[in-house]
PDB file of C-alpha atoms and ligand atoms in Angstrom:
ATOM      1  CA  UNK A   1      94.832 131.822  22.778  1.00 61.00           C
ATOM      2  CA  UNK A   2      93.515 131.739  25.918  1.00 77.00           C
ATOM      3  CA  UNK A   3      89.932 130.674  27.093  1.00 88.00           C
ATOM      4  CA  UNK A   4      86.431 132.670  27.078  1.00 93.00           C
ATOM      5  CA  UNK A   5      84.721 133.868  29.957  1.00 95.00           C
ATOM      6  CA  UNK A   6      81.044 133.484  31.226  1.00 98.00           C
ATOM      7  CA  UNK A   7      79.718 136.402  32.353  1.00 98.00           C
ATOM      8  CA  UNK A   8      76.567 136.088  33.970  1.00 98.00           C
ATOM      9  CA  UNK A   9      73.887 138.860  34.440  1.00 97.00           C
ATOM     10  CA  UNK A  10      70.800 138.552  36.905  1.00 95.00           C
ATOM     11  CA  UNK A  11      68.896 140.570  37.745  1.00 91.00           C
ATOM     12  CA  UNK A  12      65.073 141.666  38.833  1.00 84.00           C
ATOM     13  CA  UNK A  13      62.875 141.016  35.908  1.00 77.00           C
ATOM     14  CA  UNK A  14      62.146 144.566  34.287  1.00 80.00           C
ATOM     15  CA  UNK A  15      65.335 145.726  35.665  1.00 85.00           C
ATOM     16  CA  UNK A  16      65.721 146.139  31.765  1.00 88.00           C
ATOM     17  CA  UNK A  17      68.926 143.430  31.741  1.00 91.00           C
ATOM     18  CA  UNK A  18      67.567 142.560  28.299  1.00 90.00           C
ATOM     19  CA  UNK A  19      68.399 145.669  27.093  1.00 93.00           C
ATOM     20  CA  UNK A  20      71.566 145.980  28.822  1.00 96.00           C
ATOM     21  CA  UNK A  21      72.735 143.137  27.110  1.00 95.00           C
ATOM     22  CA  UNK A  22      71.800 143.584  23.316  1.00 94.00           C
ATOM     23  CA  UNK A  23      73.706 147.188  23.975  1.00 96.00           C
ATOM     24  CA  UNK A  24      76.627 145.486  25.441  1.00 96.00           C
ATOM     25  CA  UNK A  25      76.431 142.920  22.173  1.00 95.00           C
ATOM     26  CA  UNK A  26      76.228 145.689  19.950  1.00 95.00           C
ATOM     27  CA  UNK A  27      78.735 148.109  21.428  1.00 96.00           C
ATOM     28  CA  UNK A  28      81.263 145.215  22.259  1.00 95.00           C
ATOM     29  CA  UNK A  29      82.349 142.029  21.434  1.00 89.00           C
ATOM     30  CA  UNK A  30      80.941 139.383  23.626  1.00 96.00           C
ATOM     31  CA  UNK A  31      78.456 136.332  22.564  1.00 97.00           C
ATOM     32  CA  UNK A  32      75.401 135.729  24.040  1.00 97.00           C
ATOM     33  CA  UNK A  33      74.053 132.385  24.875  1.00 98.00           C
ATOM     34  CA  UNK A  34      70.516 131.723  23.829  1.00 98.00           C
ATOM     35  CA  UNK A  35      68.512 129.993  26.482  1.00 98.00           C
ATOM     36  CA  UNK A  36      66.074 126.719  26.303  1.00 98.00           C
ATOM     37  CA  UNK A  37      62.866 127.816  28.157  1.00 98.00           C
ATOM     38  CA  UNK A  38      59.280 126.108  28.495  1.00 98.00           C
ATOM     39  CA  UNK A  39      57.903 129.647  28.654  1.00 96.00           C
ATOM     40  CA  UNK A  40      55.151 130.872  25.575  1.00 96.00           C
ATOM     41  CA  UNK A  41      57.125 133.402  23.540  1.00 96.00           C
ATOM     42  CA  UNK A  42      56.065 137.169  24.035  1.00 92.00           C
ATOM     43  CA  UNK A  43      54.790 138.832  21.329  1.00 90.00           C
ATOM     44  CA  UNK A  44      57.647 139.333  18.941  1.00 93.00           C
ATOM     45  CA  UNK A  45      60.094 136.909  20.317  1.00 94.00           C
ATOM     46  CA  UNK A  46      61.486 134.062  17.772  1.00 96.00           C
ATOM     47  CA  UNK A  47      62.613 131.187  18.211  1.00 98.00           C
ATOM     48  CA  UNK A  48      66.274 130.660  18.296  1.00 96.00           C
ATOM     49  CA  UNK A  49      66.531 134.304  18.937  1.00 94.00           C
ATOM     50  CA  UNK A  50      65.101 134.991  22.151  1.00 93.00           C
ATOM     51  CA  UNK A  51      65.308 132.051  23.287  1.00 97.00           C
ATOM     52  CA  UNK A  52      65.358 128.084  22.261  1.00 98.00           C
ATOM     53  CA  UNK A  53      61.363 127.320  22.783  1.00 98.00           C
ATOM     54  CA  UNK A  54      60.480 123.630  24.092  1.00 98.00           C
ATOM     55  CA  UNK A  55      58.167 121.687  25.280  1.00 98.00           C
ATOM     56  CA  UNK A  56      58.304 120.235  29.141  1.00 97.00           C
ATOM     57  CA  UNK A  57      59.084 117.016  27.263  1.00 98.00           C
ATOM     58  CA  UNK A  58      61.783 118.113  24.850  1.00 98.00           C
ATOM     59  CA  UNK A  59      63.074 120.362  28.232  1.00 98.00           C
ATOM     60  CA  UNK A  60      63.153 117.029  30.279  1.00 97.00           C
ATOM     61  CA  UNK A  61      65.363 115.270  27.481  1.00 98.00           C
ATOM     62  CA  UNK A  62      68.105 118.060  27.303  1.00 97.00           C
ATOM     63  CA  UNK A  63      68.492 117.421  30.909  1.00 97.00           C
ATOM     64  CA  UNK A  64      68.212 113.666  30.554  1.00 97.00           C
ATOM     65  CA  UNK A  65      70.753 114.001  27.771  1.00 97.00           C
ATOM     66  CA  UNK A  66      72.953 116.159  29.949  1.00 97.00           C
ATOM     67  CA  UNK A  67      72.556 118.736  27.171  1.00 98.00           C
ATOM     68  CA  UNK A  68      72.385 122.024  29.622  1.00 98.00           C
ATOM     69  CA  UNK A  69      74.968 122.915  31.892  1.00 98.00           C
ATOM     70  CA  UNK A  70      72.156 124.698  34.110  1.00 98.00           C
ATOM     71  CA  UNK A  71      68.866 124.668  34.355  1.00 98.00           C
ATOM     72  CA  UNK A  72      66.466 126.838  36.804  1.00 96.00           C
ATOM     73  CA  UNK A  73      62.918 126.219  37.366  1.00 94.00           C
ATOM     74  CA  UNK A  74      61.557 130.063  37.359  1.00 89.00           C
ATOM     75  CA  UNK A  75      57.553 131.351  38.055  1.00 82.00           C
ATOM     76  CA  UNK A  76      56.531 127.673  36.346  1.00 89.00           C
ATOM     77  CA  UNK A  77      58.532 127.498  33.586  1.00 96.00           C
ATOM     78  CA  UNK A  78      62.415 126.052  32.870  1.00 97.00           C
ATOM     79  CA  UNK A  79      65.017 127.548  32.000  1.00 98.00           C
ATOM     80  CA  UNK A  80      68.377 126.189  30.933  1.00 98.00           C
ATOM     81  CA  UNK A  81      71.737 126.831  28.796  1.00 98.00           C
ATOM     82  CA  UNK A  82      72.732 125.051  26.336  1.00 98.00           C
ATOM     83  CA  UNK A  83      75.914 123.394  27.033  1.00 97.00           C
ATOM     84  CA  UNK A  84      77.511 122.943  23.408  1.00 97.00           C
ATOM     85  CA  UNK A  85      77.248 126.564  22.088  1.00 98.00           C
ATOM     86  CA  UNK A  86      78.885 127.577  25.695  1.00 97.00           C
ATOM     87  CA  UNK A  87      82.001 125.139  25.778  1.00 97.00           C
ATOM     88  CA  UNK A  88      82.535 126.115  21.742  1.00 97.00           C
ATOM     89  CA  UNK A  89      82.795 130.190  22.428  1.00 97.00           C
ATOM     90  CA  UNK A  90      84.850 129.791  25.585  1.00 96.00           C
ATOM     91  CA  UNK A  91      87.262 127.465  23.885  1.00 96.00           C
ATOM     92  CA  UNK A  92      87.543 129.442  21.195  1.00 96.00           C
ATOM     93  CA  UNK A  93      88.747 132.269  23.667  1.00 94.00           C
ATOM     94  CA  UNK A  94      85.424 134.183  22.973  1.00 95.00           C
ATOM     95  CA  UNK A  95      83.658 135.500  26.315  1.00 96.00           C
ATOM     96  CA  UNK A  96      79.452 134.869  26.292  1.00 98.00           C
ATOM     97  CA  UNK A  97      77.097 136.136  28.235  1.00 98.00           C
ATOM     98  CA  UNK A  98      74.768 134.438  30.172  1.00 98.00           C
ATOM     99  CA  UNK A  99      71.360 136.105  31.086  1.00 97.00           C
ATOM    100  CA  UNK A 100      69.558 133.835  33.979  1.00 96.00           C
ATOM    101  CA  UNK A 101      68.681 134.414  37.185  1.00 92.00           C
ATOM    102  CA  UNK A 102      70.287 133.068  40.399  1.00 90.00           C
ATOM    103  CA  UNK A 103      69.947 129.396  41.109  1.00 93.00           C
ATOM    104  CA  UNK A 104      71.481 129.168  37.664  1.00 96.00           C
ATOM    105  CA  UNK A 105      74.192 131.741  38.222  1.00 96.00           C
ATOM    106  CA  UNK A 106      74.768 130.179  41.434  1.00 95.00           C
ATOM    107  CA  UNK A 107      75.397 126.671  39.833  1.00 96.00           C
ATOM    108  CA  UNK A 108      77.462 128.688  37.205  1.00 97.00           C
ATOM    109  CA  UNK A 109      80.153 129.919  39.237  1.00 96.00           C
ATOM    110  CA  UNK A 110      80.307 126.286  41.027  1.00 96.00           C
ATOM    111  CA  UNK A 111      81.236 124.549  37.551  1.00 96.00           C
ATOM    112  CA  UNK A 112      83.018 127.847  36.556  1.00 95.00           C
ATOM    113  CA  UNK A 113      85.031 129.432  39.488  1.00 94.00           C
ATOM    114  CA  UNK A 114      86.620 132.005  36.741  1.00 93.00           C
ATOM    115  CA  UNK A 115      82.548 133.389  35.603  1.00 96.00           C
ATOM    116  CA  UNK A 116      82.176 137.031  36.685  1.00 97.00           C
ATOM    117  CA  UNK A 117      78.774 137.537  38.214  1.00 97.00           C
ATOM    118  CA  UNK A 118      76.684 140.584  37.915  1.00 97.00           C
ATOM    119  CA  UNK A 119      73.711 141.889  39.399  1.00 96.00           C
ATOM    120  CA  UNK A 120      71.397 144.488  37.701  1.00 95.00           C
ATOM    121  CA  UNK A 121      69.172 146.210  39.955  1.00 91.00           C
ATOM    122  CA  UNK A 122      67.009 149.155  39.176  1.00 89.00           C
ATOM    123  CA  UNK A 123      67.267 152.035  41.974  1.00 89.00           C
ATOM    124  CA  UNK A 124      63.486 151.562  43.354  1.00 88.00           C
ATOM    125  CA  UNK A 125      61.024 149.199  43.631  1.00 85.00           C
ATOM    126  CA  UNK A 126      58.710 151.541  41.791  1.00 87.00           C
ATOM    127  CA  UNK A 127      61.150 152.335  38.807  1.00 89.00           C
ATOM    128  CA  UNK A 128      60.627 148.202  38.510  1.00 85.00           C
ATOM    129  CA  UNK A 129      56.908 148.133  38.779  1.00 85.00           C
ATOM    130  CA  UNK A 130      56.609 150.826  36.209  1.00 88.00           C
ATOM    131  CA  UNK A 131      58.381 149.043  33.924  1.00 85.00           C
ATOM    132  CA  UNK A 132      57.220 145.857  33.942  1.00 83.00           C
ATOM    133  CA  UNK A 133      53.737 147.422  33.572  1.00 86.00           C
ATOM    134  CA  UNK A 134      54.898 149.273  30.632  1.00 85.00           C
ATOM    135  CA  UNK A 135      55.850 145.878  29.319  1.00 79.00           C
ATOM    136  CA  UNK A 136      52.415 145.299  28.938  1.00 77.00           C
ATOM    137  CA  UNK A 137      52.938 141.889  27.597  1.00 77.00           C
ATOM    138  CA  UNK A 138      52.282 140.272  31.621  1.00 78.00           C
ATOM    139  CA  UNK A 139      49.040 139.994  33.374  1.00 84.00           C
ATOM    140  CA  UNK A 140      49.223 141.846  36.902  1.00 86.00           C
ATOM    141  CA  UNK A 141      49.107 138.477  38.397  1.00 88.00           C
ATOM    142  CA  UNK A 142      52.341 137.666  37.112  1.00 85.00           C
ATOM    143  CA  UNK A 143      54.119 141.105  37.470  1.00 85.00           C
ATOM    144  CA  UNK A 144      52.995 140.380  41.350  1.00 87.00           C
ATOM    145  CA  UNK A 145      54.565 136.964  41.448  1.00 87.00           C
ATOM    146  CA  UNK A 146      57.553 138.564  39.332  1.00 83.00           C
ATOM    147  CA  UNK A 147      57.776 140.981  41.896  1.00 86.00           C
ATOM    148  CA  UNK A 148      57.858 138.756  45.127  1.00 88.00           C
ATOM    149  CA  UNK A 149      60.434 136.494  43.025  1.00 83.00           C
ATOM    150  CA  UNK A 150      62.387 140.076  43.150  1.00 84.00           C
ATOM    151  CA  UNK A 151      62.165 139.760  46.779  1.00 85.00           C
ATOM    152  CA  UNK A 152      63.577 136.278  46.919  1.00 84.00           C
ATOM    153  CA  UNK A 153      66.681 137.307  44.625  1.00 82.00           C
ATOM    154  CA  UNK A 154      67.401 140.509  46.409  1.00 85.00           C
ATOM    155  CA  UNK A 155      68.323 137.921  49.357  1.00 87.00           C
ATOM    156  CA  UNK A 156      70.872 136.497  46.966  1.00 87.00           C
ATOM    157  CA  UNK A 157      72.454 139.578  45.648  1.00 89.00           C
ATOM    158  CA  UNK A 158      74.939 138.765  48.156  1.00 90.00           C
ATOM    159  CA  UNK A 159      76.118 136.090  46.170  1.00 92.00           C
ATOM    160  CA  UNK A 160      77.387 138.508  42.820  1.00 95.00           C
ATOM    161  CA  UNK A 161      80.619 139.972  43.127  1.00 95.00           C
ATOM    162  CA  UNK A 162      79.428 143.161  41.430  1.00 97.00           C
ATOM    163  CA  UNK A 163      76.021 144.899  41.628  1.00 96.00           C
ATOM    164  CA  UNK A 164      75.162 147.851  38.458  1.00 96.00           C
ATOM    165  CA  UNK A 165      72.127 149.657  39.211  1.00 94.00           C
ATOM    166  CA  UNK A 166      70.504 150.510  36.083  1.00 93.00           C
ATOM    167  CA  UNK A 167      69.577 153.670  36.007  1.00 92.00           C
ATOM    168  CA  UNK A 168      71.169 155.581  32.791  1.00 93.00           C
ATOM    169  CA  UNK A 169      71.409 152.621  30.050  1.00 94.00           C
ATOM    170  CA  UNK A 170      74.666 153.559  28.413  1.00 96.00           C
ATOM    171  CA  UNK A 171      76.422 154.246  31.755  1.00 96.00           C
ATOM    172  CA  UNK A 172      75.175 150.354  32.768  1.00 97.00           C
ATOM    173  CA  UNK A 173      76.526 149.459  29.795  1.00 97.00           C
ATOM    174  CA  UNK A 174      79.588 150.849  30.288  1.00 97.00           C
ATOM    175  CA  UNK A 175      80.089 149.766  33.828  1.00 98.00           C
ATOM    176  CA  UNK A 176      79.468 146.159  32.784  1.00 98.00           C
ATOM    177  CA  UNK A 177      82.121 145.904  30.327  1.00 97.00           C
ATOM    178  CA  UNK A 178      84.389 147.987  32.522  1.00 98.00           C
ATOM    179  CA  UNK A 179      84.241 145.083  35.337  1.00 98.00           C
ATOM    180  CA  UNK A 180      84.908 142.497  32.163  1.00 96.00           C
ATOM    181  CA  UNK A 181      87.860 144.364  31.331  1.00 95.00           C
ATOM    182  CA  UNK A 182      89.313 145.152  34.750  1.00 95.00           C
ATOM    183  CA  UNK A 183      88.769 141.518  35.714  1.00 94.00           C
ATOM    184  CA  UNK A 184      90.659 140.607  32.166  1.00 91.00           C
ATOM    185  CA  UNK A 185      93.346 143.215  33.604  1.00 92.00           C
ATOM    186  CA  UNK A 186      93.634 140.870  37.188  1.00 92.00           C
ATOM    187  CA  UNK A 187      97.395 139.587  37.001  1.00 90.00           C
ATOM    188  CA  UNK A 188      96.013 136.338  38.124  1.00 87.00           C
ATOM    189  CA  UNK A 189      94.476 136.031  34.607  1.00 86.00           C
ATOM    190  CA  UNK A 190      98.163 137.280  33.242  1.00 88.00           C
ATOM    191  CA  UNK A 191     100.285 134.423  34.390  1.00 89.00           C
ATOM    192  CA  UNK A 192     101.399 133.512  30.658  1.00 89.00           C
ATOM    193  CA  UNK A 193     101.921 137.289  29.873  1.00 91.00           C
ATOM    194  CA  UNK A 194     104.156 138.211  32.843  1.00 93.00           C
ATOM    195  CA  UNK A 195     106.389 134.610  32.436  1.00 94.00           C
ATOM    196  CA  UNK A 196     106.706 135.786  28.126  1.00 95.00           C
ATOM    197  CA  UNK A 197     107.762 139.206  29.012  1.00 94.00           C
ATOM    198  CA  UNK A 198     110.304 138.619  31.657  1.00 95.00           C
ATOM    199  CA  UNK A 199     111.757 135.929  29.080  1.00 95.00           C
ATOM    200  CA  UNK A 200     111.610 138.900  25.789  1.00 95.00           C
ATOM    201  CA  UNK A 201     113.272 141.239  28.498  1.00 95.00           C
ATOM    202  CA  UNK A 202     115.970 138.629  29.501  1.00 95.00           C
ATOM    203  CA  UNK A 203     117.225 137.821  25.925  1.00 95.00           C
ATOM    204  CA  UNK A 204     116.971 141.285  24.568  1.00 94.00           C
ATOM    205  CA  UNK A 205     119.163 142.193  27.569  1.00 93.00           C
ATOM    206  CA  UNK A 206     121.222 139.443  27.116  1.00 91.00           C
ATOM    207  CA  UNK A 207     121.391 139.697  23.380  1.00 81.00           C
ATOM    208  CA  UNK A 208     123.039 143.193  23.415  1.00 68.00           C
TER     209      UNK A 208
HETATM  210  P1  LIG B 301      61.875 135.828  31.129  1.00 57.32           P
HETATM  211  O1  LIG B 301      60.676 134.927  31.224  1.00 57.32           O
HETATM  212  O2  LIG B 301      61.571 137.199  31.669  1.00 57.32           O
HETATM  213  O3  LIG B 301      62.467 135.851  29.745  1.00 57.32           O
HETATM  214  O4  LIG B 301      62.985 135.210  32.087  1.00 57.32           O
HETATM  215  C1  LIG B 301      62.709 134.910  33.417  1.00 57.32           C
HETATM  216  C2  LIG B 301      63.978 134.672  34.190  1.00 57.32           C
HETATM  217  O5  LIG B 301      64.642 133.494  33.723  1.00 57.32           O
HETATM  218  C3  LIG B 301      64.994 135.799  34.057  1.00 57.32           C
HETATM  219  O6  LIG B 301      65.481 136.087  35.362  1.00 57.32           O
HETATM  220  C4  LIG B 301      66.062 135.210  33.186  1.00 57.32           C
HETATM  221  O7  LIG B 301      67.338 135.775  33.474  1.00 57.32           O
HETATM  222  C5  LIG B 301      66.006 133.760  33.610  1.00 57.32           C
HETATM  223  N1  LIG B 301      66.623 132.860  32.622  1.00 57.32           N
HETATM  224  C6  LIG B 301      66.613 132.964  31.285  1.00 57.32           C
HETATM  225  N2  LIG B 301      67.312 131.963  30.727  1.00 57.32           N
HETATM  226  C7  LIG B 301      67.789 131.200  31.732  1.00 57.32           C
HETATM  227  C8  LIG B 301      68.603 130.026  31.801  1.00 57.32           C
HETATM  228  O8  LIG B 301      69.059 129.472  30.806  1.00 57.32           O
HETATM  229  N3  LIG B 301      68.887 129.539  33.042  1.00 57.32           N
HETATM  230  C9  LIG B 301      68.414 130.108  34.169  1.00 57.32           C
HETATM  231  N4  LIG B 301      68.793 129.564  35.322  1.00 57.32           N
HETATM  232  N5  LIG B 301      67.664 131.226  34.144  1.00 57.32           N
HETATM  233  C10 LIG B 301      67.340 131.760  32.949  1.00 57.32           C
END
C-alpha cells in the first residue's frame, strides 16, 4: 500500500473553501484534518468538528509538546494541525486534506515535498465581500482585516502549484479532485507499478 497525500487548500476567507471541501468529502474519498485553533467557535460550530477549540495555554503546550506539525498565527488567533491524526491517514495510504492558509501551507510542502497545494480564489473582490457579509457571523471590522489579509495571500498565490477559482461549486469540486487524480496519475508516483508490470510482462512472455 502506498502512502497518503496532504492536500492543502488556501484560500481567501469567504472564498467558500469550507464548502468546497465538505463537497469534496462527501463526493470523494479523502479525510479531512480537523484543526486546533484559539479562535471562539461561530455559531453552530462544535468542537471536534469544526475545529479542535483551545485555549492560548492548551495551544502553547501542543507546540511545546511538538504535537502540531504546523501552526499559523492568523487575524489574532492560532491555528495548527494536529500531527498524530495526519501521520495515521497518510500511513495508512489514505490522502487528508488540509484547510489552512499560507504560512502553514508553506511550512507544509517544506516537511512534505509530495503535498499538492491549492489555491481557491473567488473571481472578484466583490463576489468575496458579498460573501463574507452574507456570513453575517463577522463584525465589519474583521471582514476589513479579513480582507487586507486577502491582500497579503494574493502575494503568495505564487507559491501553489494550482489555483481553482470558485465560481460554480460542483465544477470547483471537480477540478480539485481532478488535480488529485492527475497528480496520482504522474509516473513519478508509479515507480512500483511500472517495475511490477514489466516483471508480469516478462514471465508471461517467458512462460509461454
Ligand atoms: P477561520 O477563522 O475562517 O475558520 O480560519 C481562518 C484561516 O485559518 C483560514 O485561512 C484557514 O484556512 C486557516 N486555518 C485553519 N486551520 C489552520 C491550521 O491548522 N493551520 C494554519 N496554518 N491555518 C489554518
Amino acid at each position: 500500500m502506498g502512502k497518503g497525500r496532504l492536500i492543502v487548500i488556501s484560500g481567501f476567507s469567504g472564498a467558500g473553501k469550507g464548502t468546497v471541501v465538505k463537497k469534496l468529502i462527501e463526493k470523494y474519498d479523502y479525510s479531512l484534518s480537523i484543526s486546533a485553533t484559539t479562535r471562539a467557535p461561530r455559531e453552530g460550530e462544535v468542537d471536534g468538528r469544526e475545529y479542535y477549540f483551545k485555549t492560548v495555554e492548551e495551544f502553547k503546550s501542543l507546540i511545546d509538546y511538538n504535537g502540531l506539525i504546523e501552526w499559523a498565527q492568523y487575524v489574532e488567533n492560532y491555528y495548527g494541525t494536529p500531527r498524530k491524526f495526519v501521520e495515521q491517514e497518510i500511513a495508512e495510504g489514505r490522502n487528508v486534506i488540509l484547510e489552512i492558509e499560507v504560512q502553514g501551507a508553506m511550512n507544509i510542502k517544506a516537511q512534505y515535498p509530495d503535498a499538492i497545494l491549492i489555491f481557491i480564489a473567488t473571481k472578484d473582490i466583490e463576489t468575496l465581500e458579498a460573501r463574507l457579509k452574507a456570513r453575517g457571523t463577522e463584525s465589519d471590522e474583521v471582514i476589513r482585516k479579513r480582507i487586507t489579509r486577502a491582500a497579503e495571500e494574493a502575494d503568495s498565490m505564487d507559491s501553489y502549484e494550482y489555483i481553482v477559482i470558485n465560481d460554480v461549486l460542483e465544477e470547483c469540486v471537480d477540478a480539485v479532485h481532478s488535480i488529485v487524480v492527475s497528480e496520482e496519475c504522474k509516473k513519478e508516483n508509479k515507480t512500483r507499478f511500472l517495475i511490477d508490470i514489466k516483471k508480469e510482462l516478462e514471465d508471461y512472455i517467458g512462460g509461454r
